[in-house]
XYZ file of C-alpha atoms in Angstrom:
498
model
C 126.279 8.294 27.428
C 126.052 6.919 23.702
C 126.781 1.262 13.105
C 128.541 4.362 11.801
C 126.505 6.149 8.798
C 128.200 7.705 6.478
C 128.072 9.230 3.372
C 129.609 7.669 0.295
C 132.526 9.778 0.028
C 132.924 10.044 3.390
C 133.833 6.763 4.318
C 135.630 6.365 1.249
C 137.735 9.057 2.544
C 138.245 7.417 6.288
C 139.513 4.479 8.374
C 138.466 2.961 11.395
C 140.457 3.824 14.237
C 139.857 2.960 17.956
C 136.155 3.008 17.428
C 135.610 6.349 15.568
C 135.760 7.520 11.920
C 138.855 9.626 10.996
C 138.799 11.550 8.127
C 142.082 10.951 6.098
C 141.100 14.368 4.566
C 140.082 16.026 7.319
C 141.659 19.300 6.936
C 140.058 19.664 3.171
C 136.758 18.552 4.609
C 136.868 21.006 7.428
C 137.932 23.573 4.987
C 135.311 23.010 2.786
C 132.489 22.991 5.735
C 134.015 26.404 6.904
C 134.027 28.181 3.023
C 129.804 27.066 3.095
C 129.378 28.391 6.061
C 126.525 31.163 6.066
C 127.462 34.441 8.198
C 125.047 34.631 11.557
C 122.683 37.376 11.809
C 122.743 38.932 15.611
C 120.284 40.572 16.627
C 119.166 41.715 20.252
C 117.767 38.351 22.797
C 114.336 38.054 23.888
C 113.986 37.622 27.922
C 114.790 39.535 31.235
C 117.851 39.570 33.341
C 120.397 39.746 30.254
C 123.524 41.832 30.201
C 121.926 44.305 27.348
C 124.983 43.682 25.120
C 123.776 39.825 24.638
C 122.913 39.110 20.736
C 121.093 35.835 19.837
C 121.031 33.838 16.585
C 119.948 30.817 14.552
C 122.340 28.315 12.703
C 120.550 25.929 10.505
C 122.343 22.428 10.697
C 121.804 19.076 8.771
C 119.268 17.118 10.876
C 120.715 13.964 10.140
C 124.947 14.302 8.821
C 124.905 11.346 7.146
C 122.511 13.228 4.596
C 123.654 16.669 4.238
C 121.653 18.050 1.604
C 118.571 16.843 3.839
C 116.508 18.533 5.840
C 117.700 21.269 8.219
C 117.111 21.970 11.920
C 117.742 25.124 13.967
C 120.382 25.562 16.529
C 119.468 28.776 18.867
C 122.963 30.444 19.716
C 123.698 33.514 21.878
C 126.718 35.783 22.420
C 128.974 38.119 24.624
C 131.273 40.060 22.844
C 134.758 39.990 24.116
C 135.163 43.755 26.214
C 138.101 44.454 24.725
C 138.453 43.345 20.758
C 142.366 44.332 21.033
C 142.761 40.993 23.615
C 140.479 38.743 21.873
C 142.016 35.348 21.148
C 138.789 33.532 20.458
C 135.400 32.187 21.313
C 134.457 30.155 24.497
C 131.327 28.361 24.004
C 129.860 27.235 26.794
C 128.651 23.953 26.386
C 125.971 22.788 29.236
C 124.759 19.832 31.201
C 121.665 17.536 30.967
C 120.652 16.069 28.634
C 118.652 18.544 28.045
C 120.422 22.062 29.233
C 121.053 25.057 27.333
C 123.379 27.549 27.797
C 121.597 30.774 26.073
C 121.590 32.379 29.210
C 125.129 31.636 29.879
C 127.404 34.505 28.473
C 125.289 36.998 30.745
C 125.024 35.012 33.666
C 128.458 33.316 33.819
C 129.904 36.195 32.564
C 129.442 38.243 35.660
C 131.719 35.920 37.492
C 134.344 35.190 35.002
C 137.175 37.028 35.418
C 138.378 40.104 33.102
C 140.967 38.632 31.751
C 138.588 35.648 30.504
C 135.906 38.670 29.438
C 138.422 40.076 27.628
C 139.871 37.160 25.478
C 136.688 35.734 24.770
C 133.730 36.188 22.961
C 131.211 34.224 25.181
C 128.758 32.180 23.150
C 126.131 30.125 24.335
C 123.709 27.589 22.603
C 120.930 25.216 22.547
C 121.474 21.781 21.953
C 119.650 20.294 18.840
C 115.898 19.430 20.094
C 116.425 21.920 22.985
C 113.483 24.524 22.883
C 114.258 27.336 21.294
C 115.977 25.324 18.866
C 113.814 22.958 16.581
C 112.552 21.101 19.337
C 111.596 17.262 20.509
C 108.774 16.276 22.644
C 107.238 12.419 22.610
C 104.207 14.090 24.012
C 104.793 11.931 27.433
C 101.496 12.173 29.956
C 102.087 14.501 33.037
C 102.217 11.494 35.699
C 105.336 9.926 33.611
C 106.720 13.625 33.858
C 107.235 13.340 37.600
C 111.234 13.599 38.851
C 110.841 9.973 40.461
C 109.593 8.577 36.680
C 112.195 10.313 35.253
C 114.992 8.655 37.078
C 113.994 4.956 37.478
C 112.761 4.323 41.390
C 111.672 0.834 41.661
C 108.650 0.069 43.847
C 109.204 0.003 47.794
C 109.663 -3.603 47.549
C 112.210 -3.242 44.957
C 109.768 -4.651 42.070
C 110.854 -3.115 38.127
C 107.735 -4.417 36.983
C 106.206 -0.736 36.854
C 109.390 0.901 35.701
C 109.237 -1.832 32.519
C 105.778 -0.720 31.985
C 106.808 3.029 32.411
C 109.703 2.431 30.089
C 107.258 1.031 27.332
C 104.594 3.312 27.710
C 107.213 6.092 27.163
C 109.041 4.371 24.518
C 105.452 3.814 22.704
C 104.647 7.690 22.455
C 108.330 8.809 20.878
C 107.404 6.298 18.205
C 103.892 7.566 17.959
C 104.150 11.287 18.396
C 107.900 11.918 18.119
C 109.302 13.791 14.898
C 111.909 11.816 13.097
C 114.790 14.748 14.563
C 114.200 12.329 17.686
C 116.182 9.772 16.129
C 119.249 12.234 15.446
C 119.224 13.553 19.063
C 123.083 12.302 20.424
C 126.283 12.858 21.861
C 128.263 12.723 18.151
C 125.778 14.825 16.592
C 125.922 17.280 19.275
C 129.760 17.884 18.672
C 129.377 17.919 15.136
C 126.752 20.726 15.676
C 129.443 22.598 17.728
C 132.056 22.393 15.076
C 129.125 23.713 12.789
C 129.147 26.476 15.330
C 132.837 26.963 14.634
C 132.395 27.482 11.290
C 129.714 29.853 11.281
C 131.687 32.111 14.065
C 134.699 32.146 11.679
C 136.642 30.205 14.245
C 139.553 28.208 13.076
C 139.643 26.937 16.596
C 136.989 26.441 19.391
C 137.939 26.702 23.106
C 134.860 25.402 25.360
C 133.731 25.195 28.483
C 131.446 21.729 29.272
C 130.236 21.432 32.428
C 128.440 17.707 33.891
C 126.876 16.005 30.587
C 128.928 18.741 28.536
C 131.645 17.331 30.132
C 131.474 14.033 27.923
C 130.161 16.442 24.930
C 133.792 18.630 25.144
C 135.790 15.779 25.358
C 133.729 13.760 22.163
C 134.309 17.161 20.285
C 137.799 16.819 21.115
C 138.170 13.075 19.657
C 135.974 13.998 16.493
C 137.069 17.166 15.908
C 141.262 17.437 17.126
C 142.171 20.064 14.987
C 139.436 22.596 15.795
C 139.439 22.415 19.464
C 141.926 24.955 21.756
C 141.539 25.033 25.516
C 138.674 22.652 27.021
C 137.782 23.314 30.276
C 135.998 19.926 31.615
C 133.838 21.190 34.848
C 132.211 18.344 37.025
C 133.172 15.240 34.724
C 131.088 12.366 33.764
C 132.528 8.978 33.413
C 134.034 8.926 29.481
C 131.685 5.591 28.834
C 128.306 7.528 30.626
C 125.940 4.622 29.134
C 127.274 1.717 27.742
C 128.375 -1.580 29.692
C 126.821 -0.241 33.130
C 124.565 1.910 32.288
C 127.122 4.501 34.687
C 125.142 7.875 33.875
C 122.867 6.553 36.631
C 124.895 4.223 38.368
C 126.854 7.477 39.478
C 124.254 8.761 42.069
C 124.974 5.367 43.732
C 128.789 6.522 45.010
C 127.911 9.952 44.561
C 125.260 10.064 47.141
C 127.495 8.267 49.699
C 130.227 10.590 48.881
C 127.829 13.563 49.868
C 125.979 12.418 52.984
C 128.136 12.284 55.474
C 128.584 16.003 54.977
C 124.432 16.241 54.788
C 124.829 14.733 58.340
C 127.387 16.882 59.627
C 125.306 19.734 58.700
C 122.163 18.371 60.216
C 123.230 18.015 63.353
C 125.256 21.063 64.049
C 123.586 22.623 67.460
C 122.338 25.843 66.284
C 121.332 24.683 63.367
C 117.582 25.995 62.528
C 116.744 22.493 60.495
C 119.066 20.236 62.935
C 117.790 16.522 62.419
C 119.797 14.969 65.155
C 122.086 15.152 68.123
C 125.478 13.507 66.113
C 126.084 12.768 62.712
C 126.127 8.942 63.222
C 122.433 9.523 63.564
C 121.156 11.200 60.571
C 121.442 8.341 58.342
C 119.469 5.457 59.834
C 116.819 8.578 60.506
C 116.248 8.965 57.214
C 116.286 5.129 56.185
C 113.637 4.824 58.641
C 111.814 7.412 57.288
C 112.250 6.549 53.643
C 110.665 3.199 54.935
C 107.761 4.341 56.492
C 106.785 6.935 53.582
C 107.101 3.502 51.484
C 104.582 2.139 53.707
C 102.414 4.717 54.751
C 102.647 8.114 52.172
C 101.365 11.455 52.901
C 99.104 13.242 50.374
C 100.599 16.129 48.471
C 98.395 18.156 46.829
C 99.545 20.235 43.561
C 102.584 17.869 43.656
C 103.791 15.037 41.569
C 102.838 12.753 42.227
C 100.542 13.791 44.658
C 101.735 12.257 47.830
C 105.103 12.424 49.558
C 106.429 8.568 49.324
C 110.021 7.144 49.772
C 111.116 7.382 46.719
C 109.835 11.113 46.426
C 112.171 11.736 49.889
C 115.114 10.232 47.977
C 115.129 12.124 45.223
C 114.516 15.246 46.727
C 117.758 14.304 48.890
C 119.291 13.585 45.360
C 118.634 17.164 43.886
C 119.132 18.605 47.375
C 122.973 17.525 47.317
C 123.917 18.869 44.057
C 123.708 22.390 45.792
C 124.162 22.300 49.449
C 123.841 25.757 50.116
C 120.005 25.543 49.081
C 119.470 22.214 48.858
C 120.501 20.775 52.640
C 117.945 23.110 54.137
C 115.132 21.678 51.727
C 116.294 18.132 52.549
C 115.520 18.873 56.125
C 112.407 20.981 55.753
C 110.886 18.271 53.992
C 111.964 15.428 56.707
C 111.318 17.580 59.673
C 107.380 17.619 58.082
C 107.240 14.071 57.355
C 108.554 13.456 60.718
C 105.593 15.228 61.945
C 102.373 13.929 58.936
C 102.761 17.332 57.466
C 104.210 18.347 54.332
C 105.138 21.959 53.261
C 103.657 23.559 50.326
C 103.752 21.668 46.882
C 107.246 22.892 45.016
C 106.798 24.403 41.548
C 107.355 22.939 38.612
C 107.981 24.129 35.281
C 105.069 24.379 32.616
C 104.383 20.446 31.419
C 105.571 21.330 28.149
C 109.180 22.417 29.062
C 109.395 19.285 30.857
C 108.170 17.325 27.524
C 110.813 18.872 25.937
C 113.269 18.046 28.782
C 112.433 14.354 28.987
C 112.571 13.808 25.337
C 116.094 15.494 24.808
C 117.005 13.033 27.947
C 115.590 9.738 26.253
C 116.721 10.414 22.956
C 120.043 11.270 23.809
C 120.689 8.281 26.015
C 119.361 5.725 24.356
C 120.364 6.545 20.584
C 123.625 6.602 22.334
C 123.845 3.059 22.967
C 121.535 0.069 23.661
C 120.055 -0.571 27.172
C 119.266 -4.407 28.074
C 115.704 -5.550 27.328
C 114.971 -8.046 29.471
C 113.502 -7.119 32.869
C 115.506 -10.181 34.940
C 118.836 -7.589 34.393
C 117.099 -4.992 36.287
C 115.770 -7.249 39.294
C 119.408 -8.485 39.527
C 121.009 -5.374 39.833
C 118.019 -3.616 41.672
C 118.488 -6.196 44.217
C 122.032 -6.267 44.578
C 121.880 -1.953 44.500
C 119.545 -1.995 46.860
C 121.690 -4.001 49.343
C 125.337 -1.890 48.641
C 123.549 1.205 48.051
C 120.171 1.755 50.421
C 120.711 5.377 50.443
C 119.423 4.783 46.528
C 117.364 2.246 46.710
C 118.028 0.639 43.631
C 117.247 3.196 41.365
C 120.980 3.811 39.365
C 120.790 0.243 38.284
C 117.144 0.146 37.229
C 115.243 0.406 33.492
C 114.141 3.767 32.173
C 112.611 4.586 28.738
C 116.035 2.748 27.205
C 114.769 -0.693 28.074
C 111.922 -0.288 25.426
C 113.537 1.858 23.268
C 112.067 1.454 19.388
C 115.156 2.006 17.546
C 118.519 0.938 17.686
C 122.056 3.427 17.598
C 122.967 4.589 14.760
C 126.589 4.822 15.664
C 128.875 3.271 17.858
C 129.558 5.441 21.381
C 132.486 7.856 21.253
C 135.686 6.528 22.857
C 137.669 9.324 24.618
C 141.701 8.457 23.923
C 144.635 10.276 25.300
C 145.794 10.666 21.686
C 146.456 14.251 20.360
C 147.328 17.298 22.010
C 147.532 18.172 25.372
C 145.370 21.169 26.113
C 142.580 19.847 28.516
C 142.461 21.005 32.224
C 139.476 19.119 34.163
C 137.856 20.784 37.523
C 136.095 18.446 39.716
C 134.714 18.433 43.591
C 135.838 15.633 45.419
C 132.173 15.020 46.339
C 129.656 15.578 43.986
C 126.569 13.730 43.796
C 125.960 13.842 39.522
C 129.299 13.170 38.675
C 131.613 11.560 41.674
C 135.091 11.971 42.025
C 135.452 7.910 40.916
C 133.860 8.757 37.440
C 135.644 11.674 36.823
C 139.412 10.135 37.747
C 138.235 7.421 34.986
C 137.913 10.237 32.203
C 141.255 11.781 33.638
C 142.641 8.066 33.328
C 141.118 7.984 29.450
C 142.889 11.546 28.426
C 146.246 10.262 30.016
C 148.554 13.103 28.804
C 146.385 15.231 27.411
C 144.875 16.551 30.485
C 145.390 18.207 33.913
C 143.341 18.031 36.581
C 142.322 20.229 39.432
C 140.444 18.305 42.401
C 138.894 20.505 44.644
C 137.983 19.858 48.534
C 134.631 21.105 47.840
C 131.229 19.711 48.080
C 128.152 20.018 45.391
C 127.628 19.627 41.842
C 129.476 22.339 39.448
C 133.104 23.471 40.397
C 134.072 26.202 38.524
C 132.756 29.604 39.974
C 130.054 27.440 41.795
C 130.401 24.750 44.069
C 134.456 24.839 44.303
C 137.259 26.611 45.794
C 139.298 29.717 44.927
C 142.059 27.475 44.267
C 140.184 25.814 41.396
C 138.683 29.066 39.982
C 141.924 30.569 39.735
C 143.220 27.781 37.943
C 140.556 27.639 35.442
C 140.775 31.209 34.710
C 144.178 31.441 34.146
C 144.291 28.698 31.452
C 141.611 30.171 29.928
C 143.124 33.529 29.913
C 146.845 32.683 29.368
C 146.965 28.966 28.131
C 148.904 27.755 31.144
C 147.881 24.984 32.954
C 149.327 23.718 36.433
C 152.574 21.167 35.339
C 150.624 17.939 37.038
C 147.504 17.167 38.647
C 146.628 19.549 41.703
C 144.676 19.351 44.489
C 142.743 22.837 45.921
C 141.771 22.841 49.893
């Protein structure tokens, strides 16, 4: 997901090297960033369901780098003390998905499942991202209907027509240029992993470890090309192709393989007798079930009240099979509630949302990031090609991974070239992946494994959802994971965890 602004001594100071600006002088300039650096003040979080030993704090950060002595935003940070100071080595921040995650909550609720001997080496910090609510926040002001999870991600129109998603993508576009603060323009991937080494600094961290999990996947590893000499051990959890936007637009095109890696095990699941949501008698017959049904909701939708939109289409079937696979514990049964009412006219009760303006915020961190990242096509013949051809490969997706959001229209062009992940520098990166995960598919992942070469290790994991590490994956994984996190050692070549 993804030109170069600099200041004048800066670039002065740098070359141009495989795509990114090195600093010649990097270890004066880091040292000089770490002697500003203002002490955090910790005091005691806001919210329920915290371990009661969780501190929260703000770090002010230049909105825009290339103007340092500009304005400032907030960055809202949170922390876990390590439980025993006498085995600290560090601080793990935990660096989450999205666009548009946070990971505030993060040191209390991850750190019930790590390990001890992780607790004990680590202070735990968590964060959110710049124009993440509670930091200084984004919104475009975007009107409820465009707010809806099927205008988020681009579905085309049951006939395959982009014509409304080129409108959408305009109409969206059109309010961040009206309504959006100019922090919207400074919303990316590089600025995000400069704010983490800011981060670094202001914990009195020489070094950084992190764990990034889905979209913090491709943050970790662009903190590791920016920043080489402040980063320890990366953990890489669920891993997003290393070129996420540019050339095929793959941060979407992923739920294309990744939804074909997942349903075959949706449809092993559905038809297990004794099964309370059992769809059908044998596997081989849950998927043209649900094409049919996708169809006919095309045709002939089914009012939802309190939802949005409010009517249960095709598209709104195949996304909530999307967000159903990332978890399949919770997720498969909601998949088949939902079909086993529209088999019937029926729909069960209207899910919940969150409040319109946490979603405002969501969607803006989400357009900003990708597009200021790198330039989508314009020109609405692209989409219908690949639309078309996407809907013919993939029918599971109709289309949509291939198809224009808000990028298409986007009013202002990147301000930096896309961070290139290398496999130069040192080697201290294990990645932990599910071989079928519906976000970020096995395929995407091997490429940023590929990208790293010798820098990295990486732990596959016969496992099936969206998050591997103390989630979705095995005990082979998490064991791992912890143990390079606690010790520094890594398995000596790529593993695979049944």
């Amino acid at each position: 997901m993804k030109q170069i602004t600099r200041n004048a001594s800066l670039i002065a100071a740098s070359v141009l090297l495989f795509g990114l600006v090195v600093p010649l002088t990097a270890s004066a300039t880091d040292a000089k960033a770490d002697a500003n650096a203002e002490p955090l003040e910790w005091t005691k979080c806001e919210g329920t369901g915290l371990d009661p030993r969780q501190q929260c704090a703000v770090l002010s950060v230049p909105m825009n780098y290339a103007d340092p002595g500009g304005r400032k935003i907030d960055i809202a940070l949170s922390r876990l003390p390590s439980e025993k100071p006498s085995a600290r080595r560090g601080a793990l921040l935990m660096i989450p998905g999205g666009p548009g995650g946070d990971s505030l909550a993060g040191p209390s609720e991850e750190g019930r499942q790590l390990p001890r001997s992780v607790r004990e080496a680590y202070d735990l910090i968590g964060f959110a991202p710049r124009g993440n609510a509670p930091s200084t926040p984004v919104s475009c002001g975007f009107d409820r209907a465009d707010l809806a999870r099927t205008k988020l991600l681009p579905w085309p129109a049951a006939r395959g027509s982009v014509a409304e998603n080129m409108a959408t993508a305009r109409r969206m576009s059109d309010a961040c240029a009206r309504e959006g603060d100019e922090l919207l323009r400074h919303v990316s991937t590089k600025n995000n992993a400069r704010d983490i080494d800011r981060i670094r600094a202001a914990l009195g961290e020489p070094e950084l470890s992190a764990w990034g999990v889905s979209y913090g996947t491709y943050v970790g590893a662009a903190y590791r090309e920016m920043f080489p000499r402040r980063a320890d051990r990366i953990v890489l959890d669920s891993n997003d192709h290393p070129d996420p936007v540019r050339g095929q637009r793959a941060w979407l095109a992923a739920f294309e393989v990744g939804v074909e890696d997942n349903f075959p095990e949706f449809a092993k699941w559905a038809s297990r007798p004794g099964n309370p949501h059992r769809l059908a008698r044998t596997a081989s017959e849950v998927r043209p079930l649900f094409l049919r049904l996708a169809a006919r909701l095309d045709r002939t939708p089914i009012p939802w009240p309190g939802a949005n939109p409010e009517e249960l289409n095709g598209n709104v079937l195949r996304q909530t099979m999307l967000d159903g696979f990332y978890d399949p514990d919770d997720g498969y049964p909601a998949v088949a509630e939902l079909i086993l009412a529209a088999q019937k006219g029926t729909v069960p009760p209207a899910p919940q949302a969150p409040p319109d303006s946490v979603l405002r915020n969501y969607a803006a961190v989400v357009a900003a990031t990708v597009c200021n990242d790198a330039a989508w096509p314009r020109s609405a013949a692209v989409y219908r090609k690949d639309v078309a051809a996407g809907r013919l490969k993939y029918p599971l997706t109709a289309g949509m991974p291939r198809n224009a959001m808000v990028c298409a229209a986007w009013p202002w062009q990147p301000k930096e070239p896309p961070v290139r992940v290398t496999d130069r520098g040192p080697s201290d990166v294990l990645l932990i992946q599910n071989e079928r995960d519906v976000a970020t598919p096995l395929s995407g992942a091997l490429k940023l494994r590929e990208a790293l070469g010798r820098r990295a290790v990486m732990v596959t994991s016969d496992a099936t959802g969206h998050g591997a590490y103390l989630d979705n994956g095995t005990a082979c994984g998490d064991t791992l994971v912890s143990r390079f996190l606690a010790t520094g050692e890594r398995p000596g070549k790529d593993t695979y965890c049944r």
